[in-house]
XYZ file of C-alpha atoms in Angstrom:
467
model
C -21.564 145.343 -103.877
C -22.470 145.712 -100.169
C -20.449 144.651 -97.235
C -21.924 141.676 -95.060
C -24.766 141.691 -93.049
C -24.145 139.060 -90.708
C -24.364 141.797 -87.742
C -27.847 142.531 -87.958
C -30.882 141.016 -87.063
C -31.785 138.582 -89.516
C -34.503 138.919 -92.230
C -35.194 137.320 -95.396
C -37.532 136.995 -98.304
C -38.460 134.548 -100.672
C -38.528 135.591 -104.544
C -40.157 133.293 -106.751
C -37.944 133.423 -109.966
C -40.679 134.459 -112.190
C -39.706 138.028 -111.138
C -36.354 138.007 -111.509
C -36.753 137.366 -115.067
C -39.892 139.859 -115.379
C -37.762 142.916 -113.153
C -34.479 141.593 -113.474
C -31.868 141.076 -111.088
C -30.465 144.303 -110.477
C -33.736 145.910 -109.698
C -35.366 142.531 -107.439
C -31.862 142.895 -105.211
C -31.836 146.852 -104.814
C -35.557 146.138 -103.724
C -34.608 143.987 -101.290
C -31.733 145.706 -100.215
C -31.943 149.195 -100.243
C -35.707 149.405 -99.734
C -35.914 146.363 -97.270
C -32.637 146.287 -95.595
C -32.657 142.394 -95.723
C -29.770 140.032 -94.925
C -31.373 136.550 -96.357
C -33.162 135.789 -99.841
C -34.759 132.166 -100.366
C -35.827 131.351 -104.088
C -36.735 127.713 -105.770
C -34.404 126.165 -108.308
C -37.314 126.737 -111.306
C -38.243 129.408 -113.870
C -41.393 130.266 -115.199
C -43.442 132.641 -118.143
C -47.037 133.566 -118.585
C -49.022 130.506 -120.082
C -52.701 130.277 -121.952
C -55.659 130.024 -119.535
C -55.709 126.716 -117.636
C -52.142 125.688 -119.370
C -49.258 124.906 -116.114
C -50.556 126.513 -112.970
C -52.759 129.679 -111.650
C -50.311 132.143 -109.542
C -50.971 132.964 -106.764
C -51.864 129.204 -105.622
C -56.071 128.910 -105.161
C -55.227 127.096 -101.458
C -58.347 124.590 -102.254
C -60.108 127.183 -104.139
C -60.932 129.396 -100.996
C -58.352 131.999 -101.988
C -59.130 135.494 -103.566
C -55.018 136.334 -103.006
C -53.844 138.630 -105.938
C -50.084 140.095 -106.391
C -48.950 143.660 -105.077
C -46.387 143.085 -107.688
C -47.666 143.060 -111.421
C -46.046 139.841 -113.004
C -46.093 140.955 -116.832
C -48.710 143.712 -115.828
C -51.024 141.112 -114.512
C -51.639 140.706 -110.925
C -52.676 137.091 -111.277
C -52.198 134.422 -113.994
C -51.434 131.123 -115.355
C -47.925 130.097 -115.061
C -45.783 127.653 -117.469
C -42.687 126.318 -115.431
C -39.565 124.385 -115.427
C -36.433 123.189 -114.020
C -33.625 125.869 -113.801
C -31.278 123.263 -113.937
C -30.078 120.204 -115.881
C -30.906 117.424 -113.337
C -28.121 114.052 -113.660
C -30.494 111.450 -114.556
C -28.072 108.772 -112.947
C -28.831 109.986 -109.732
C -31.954 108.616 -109.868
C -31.326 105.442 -110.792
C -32.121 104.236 -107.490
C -35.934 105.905 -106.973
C -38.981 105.081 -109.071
C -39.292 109.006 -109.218
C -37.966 110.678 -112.367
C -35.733 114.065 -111.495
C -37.373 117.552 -112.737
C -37.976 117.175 -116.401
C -36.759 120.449 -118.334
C -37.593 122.353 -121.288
C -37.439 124.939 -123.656
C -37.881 127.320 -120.530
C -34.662 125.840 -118.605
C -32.444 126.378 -121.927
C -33.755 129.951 -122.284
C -33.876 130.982 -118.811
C -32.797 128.753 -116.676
C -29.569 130.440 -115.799
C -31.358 133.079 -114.724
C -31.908 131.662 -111.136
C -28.155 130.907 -111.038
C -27.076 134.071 -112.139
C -29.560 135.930 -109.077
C -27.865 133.474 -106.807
C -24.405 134.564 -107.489
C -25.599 137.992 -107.205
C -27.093 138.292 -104.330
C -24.156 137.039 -102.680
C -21.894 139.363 -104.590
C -24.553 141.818 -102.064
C -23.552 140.176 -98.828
C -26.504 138.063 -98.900
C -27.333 135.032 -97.425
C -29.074 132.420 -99.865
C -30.976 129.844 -99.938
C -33.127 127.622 -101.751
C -36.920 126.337 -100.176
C -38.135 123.364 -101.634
C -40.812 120.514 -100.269
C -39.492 118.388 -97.880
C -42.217 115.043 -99.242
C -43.185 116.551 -102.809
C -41.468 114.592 -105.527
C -42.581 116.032 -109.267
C -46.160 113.111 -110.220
C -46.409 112.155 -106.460
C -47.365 108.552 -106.835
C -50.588 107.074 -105.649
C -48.988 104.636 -103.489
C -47.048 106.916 -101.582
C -49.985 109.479 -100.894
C -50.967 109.346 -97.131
C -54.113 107.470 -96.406
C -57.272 108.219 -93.499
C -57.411 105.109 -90.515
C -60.007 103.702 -92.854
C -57.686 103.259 -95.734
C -59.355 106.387 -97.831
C -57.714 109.096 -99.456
C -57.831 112.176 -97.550
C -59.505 115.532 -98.479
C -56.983 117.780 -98.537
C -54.942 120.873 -99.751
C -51.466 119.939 -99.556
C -50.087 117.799 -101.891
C -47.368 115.709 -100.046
C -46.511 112.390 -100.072
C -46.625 109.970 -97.037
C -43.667 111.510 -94.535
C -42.261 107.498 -94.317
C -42.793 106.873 -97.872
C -39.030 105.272 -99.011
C -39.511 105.962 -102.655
C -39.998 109.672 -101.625
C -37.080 109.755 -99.364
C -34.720 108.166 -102.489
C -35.749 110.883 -104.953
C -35.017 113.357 -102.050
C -31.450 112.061 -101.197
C -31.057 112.208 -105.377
C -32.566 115.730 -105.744
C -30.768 117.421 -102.766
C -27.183 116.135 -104.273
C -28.253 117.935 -107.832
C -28.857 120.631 -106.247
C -25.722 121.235 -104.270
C -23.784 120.404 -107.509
C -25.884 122.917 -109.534
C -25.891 125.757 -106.918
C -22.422 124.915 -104.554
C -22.715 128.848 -103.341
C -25.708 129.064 -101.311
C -25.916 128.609 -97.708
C -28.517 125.821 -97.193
C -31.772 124.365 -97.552
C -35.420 125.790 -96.801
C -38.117 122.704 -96.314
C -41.625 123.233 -96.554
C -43.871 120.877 -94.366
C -41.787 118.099 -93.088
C -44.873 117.942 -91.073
C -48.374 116.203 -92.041
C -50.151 119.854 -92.479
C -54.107 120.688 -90.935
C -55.636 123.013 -93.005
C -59.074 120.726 -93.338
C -59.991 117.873 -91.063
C -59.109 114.861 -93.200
C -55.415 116.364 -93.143
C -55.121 116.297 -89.408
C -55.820 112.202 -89.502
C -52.631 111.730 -91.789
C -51.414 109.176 -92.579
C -52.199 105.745 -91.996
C -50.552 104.612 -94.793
C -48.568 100.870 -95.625
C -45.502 103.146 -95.042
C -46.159 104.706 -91.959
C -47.455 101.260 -90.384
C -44.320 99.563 -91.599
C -42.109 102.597 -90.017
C -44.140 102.708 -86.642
C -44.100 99.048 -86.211
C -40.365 98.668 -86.568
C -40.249 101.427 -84.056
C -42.069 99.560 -81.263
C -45.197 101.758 -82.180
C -49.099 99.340 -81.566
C -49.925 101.112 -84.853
C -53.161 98.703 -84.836
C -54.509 99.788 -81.630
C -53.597 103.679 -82.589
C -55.639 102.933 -85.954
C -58.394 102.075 -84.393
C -58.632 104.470 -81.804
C -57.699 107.714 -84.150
C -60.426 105.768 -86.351
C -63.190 106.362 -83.704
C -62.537 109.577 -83.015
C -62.649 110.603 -86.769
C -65.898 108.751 -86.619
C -67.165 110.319 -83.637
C -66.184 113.868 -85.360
C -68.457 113.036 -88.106
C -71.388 112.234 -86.582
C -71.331 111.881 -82.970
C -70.231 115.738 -82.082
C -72.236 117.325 -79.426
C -72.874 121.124 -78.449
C -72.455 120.153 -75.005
C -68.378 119.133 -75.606
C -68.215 122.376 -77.561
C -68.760 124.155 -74.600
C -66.203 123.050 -72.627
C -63.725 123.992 -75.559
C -65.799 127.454 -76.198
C -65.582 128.313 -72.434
C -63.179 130.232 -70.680
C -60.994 127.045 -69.685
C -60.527 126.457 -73.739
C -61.609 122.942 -73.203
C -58.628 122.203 -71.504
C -59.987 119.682 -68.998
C -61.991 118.067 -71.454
C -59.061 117.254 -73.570
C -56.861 116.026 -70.418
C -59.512 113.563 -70.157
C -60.384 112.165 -73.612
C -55.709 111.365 -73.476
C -56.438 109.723 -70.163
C -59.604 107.782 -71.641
C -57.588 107.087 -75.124
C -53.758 106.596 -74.420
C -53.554 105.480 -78.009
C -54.304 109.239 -79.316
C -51.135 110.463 -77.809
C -49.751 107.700 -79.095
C -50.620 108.539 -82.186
C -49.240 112.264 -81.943
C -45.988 110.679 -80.189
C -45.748 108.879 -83.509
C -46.429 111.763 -85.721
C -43.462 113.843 -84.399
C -41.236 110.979 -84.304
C -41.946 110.730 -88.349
C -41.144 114.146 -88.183
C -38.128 114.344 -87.153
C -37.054 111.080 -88.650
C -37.631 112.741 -91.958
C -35.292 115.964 -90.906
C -32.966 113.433 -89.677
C -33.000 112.105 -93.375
C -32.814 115.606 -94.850
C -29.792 116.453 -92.966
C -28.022 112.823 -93.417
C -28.398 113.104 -97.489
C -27.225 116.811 -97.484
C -23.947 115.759 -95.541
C -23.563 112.538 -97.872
C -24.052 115.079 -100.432
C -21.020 117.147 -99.371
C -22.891 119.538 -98.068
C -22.071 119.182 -94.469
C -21.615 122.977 -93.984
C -24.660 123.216 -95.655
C -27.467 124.894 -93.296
C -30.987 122.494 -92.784
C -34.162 124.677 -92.045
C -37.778 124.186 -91.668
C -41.211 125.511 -91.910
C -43.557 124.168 -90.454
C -47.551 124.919 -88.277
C -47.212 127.194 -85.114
C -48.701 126.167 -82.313
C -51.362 124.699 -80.965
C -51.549 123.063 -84.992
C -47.901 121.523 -84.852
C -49.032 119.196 -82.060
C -51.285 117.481 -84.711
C -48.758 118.210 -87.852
C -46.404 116.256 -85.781
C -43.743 118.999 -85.567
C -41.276 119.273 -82.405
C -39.427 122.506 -82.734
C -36.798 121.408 -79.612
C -35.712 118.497 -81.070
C -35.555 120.062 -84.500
C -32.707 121.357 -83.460
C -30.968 117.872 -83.783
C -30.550 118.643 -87.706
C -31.697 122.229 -88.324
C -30.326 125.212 -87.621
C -33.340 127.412 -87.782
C -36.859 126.676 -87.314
C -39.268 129.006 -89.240
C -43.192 128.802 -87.928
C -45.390 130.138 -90.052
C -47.836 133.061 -89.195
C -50.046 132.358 -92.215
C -53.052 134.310 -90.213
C -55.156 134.573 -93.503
C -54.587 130.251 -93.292
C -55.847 130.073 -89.790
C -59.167 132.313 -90.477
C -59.716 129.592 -93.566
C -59.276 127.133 -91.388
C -62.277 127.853 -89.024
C -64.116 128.236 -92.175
C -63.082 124.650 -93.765
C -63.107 122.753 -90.674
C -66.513 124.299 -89.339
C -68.059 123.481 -92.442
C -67.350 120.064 -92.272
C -68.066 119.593 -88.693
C -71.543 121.221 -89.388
C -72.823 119.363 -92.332
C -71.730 116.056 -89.992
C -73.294 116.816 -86.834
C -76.768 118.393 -88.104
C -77.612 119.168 -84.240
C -74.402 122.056 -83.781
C -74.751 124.917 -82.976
C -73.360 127.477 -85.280
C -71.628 130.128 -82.986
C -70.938 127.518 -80.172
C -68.880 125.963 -83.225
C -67.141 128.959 -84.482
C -66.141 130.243 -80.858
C -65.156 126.429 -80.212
C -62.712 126.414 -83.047
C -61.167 129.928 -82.356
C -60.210 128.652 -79.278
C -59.029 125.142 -80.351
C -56.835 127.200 -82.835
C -56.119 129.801 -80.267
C -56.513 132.473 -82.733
C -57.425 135.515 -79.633
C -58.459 136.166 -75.961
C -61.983 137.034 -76.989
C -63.778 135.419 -79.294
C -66.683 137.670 -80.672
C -67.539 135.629 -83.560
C -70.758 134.311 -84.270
C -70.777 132.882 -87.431
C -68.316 130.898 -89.098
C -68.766 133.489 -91.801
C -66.847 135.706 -89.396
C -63.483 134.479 -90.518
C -62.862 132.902 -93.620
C -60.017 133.641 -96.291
C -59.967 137.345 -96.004
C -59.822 139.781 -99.386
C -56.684 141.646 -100.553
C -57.955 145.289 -98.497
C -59.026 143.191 -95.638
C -56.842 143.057 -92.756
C -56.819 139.554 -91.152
C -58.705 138.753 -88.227
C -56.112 137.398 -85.812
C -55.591 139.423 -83.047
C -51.708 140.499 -81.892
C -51.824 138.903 -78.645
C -52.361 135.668 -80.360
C -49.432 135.775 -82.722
C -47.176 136.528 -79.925
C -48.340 133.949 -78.028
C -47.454 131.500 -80.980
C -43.881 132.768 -81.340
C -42.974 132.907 -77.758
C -44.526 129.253 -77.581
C -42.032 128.211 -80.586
C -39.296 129.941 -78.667
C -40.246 128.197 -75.128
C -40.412 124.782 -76.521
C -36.700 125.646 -78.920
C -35.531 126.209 -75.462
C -32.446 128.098 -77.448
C -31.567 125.094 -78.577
C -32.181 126.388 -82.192
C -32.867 129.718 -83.973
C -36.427 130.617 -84.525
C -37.227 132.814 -87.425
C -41.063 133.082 -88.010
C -42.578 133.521 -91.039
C -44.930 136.379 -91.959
C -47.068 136.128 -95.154
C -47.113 139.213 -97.318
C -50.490 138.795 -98.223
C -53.273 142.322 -97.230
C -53.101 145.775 -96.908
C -50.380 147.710 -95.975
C -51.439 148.754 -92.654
C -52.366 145.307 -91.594
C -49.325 143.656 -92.906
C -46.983 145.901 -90.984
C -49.353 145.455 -87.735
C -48.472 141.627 -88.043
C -44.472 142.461 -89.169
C -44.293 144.243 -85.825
C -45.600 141.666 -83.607
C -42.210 139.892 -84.817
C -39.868 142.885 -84.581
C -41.350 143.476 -80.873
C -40.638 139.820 -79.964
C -37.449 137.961 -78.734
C -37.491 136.073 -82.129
C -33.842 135.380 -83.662
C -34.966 136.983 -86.640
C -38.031 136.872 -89.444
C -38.568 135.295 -93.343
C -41.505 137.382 -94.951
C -43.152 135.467 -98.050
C -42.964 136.477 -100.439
C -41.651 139.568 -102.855
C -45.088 139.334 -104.872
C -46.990 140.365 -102.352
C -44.227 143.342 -101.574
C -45.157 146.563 -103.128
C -42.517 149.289 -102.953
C -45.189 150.817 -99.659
C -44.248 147.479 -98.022
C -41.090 147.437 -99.098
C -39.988 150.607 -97.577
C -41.912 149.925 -94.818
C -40.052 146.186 -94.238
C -36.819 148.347 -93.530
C -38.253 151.293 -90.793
C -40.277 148.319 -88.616
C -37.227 145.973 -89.151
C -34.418 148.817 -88.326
């Protein structure tokens, strides 16, 4: 057992329960803390065992297909594989009497195994540990068609995150059900992780969320001309697609970032800010819900944290890291740099096959900028980013992940606790360049994700940057 290690700088990471049944729990927890020195471990409430090909799901995720990600950590001596899950936990099937959702269904996996998640839990704290689970924050198990978020023109969008719409009420009942199962199933750890309470960006269609029955029914209660901000969002998705020119990529490729040019399409199109206003508001009404069911729940001491874009994206994911801090405790933005480089690939691609006339590198150096993803942008192609390979380091410059965690920090005002996120994901040396942009910076602490992309190297290497 280890004393507490509530008087150092915070760090956590997340552990998929898959390999605390493949290592064990001894040997995942002497990992973490001997090799990584960390106070915090975040895990979901589910098990999982190798499957046949194309039976449950491919680990690690495919993120749209564009992902060549492969474990540091062999999972039953493979380094990627298909995955059969389950439940740890019984779920009490009156609790969702009141939500057309049906709880997690288990199986033979959650008799068999399913106290192993438990049983890691209880450790871990036994080590001084802080823990906590990360679920979605709008991802309910056979997300209905009804409640999935909807383009200004009523189609479905393209996109790579499966969430539900953010004011969907079906979604929110299965969450207020789901949040009190857990806290009667796991009453020891310390609070709840969500993942994208947010409408996320990764391609274009995902930025124009959601114009759903739900969200017009929740804006127009709210005093929001959801009408007017329909139709406007509506043209400029159109005018994306179609009426895009190389002479407005310029602006955004020049040294001003476009920032002049933006100033005046909100002053030409009130209903655009608007329509982020409204985003953030849906936000936050959803953390607002979060943190209402977990106090209902009993779990008023329980702690409420998020995950969510950094900036510049979070102004079109509709997050608002100061008033977070109304019902969170920490805010976690992610530094997903291999995401970012994708997302210069996805979104260029789009914008290209739309708008014949573009200009290739105008695009590319356009988008870098948009994203804010360096000082310089040297790319010409948008072949120059794109998901980078396992021995490639990522293409995001330091300066530009500092910039997005003193931003988050600004805007938190110290209102809140900001705790980045830093993906394990690439080689050694480039993983610990991006670890120490965090350690250098006036950042409350850090979450890395996750222990499968940990080898021992990084490991070891988690506890000499972090110490």
């Amino acid at each position: 057992m280890k004393p507490s290690q509530s008087s150092k700088r915070f760090l956590g990471i997340t552990v998929v329960p898959y390999y605390v049944l493949y290592e064990g729990i001894e040997k995942v927890l002497k990992n973490l803390v001997n090799r990584a020195d960390v106070t915090a471990v975040a895990c979901s409430p589910s098990i999982g065992v190798p499957a046949r090909e194309g039976e449950g799901r491919f680990q690690p995720p495919d993120d749209a297909g564009s992902s060549p990600r492969i474990f540091d950590r062999p999972l039953w001596n493979k380094k990627a594989l298909w995955i059969r899950s389950a439940p740890s936990f019984y779920p009490c099937e009156s609790y969702y009497s009141e939500t057309p959702y049906d709880p997690p269904q288990p199986n033979d996996l959650t008799r068999k195994y399913g106290h192993i998640v438990k049983d890691f839990i209880d450790a871990a704290c036994d080590y001084g540990l802080k823990v906590y689970l990360q679920i979605g924050a709008s991802s309910p198990p056979g997300l209905h068609d009804e409640d999935l978020p909807l383009l200004p023109n009523g189609c479905l969008p393209k996109r790579m995150a499966n969430i539900g719409s953010l004011a969907s009420e079906a979604i929110r009942s299965y969450n207020r059900a789901y949040i009190r199962d857990l806290l009667e199933n796991y009453p020891q750890i310390a609070g709840v992780r969500l993942d994208w309470p947010e409408y996320p960006c990764y391609m274009i269609d995902e930025a124009f969320q959601d114009f759903s029955s739900h969200v017009q029914k929740w804006a127009e209660m709210r005093g929001f001309d959801f009408g007017s901000i329909r139709q406007k969002v509506g043209d400029l998705y159109d005018y994306l697609h179609g009426g895009l020119t190389n002479r407005e990529l310029a602006e955004i490729a020049s040294p001003d970032r476009g920032k002049f040019l933006m100033l005046r399409l909100l002053r030409r199109s009130p209903e655009t800010l608007e329509w982020l206003r409204l985003k953030s508001a849906l936000s936050l009404d959803l953390l607002r819900d979060w943190r209402d069911a977990l106090t209902l729940c009993g779990g008023e001491d329980k702690e409420l944290s998020a995950n969510a874009f950094s900036p510049p994206f979070s102004i079109l994911t509709g997050f608002d890291f100061y008033n977070a801090a109304d019902y969170c405790s920490a805010v976690s933005p992610k530094l997903y740099t291999m995401h970012w480089s994708m997302m210069v690939e996805f979104w260029g691609s789009e914008l290209l096959a739309a708008n014949p006339g573009l200009e290739e590198s105008i695009l590319v150096k356009a988008l870098a900028h948009l994203f804010d993803l360096g000082d310089e942008i040297t790319a010409e192609k948008i072949s120059d980013y794109g998901y980078p390979k396992p021995n490639e380091p990522h293409p995001i410059p330091n300066e530009a992940q500092y910039r997005k965690i003193e931003q988050v920090i600004a805007e938190a005002a110290g209102r809140v606790q900001v705790t980045p996120i830093v993906h394990g994901y690439g080689p050694l040396e480039d993983f610990c360049r991006r670890l120490e942009v965090v350690a250098e910076s006036s950042a409350d602490g850090v979450w890395i994700n996750r222990y499968g992309y940990l080898s021992d190297e990084k490991l070891d290497a988690i506890g000499e940057i972090w110490r």
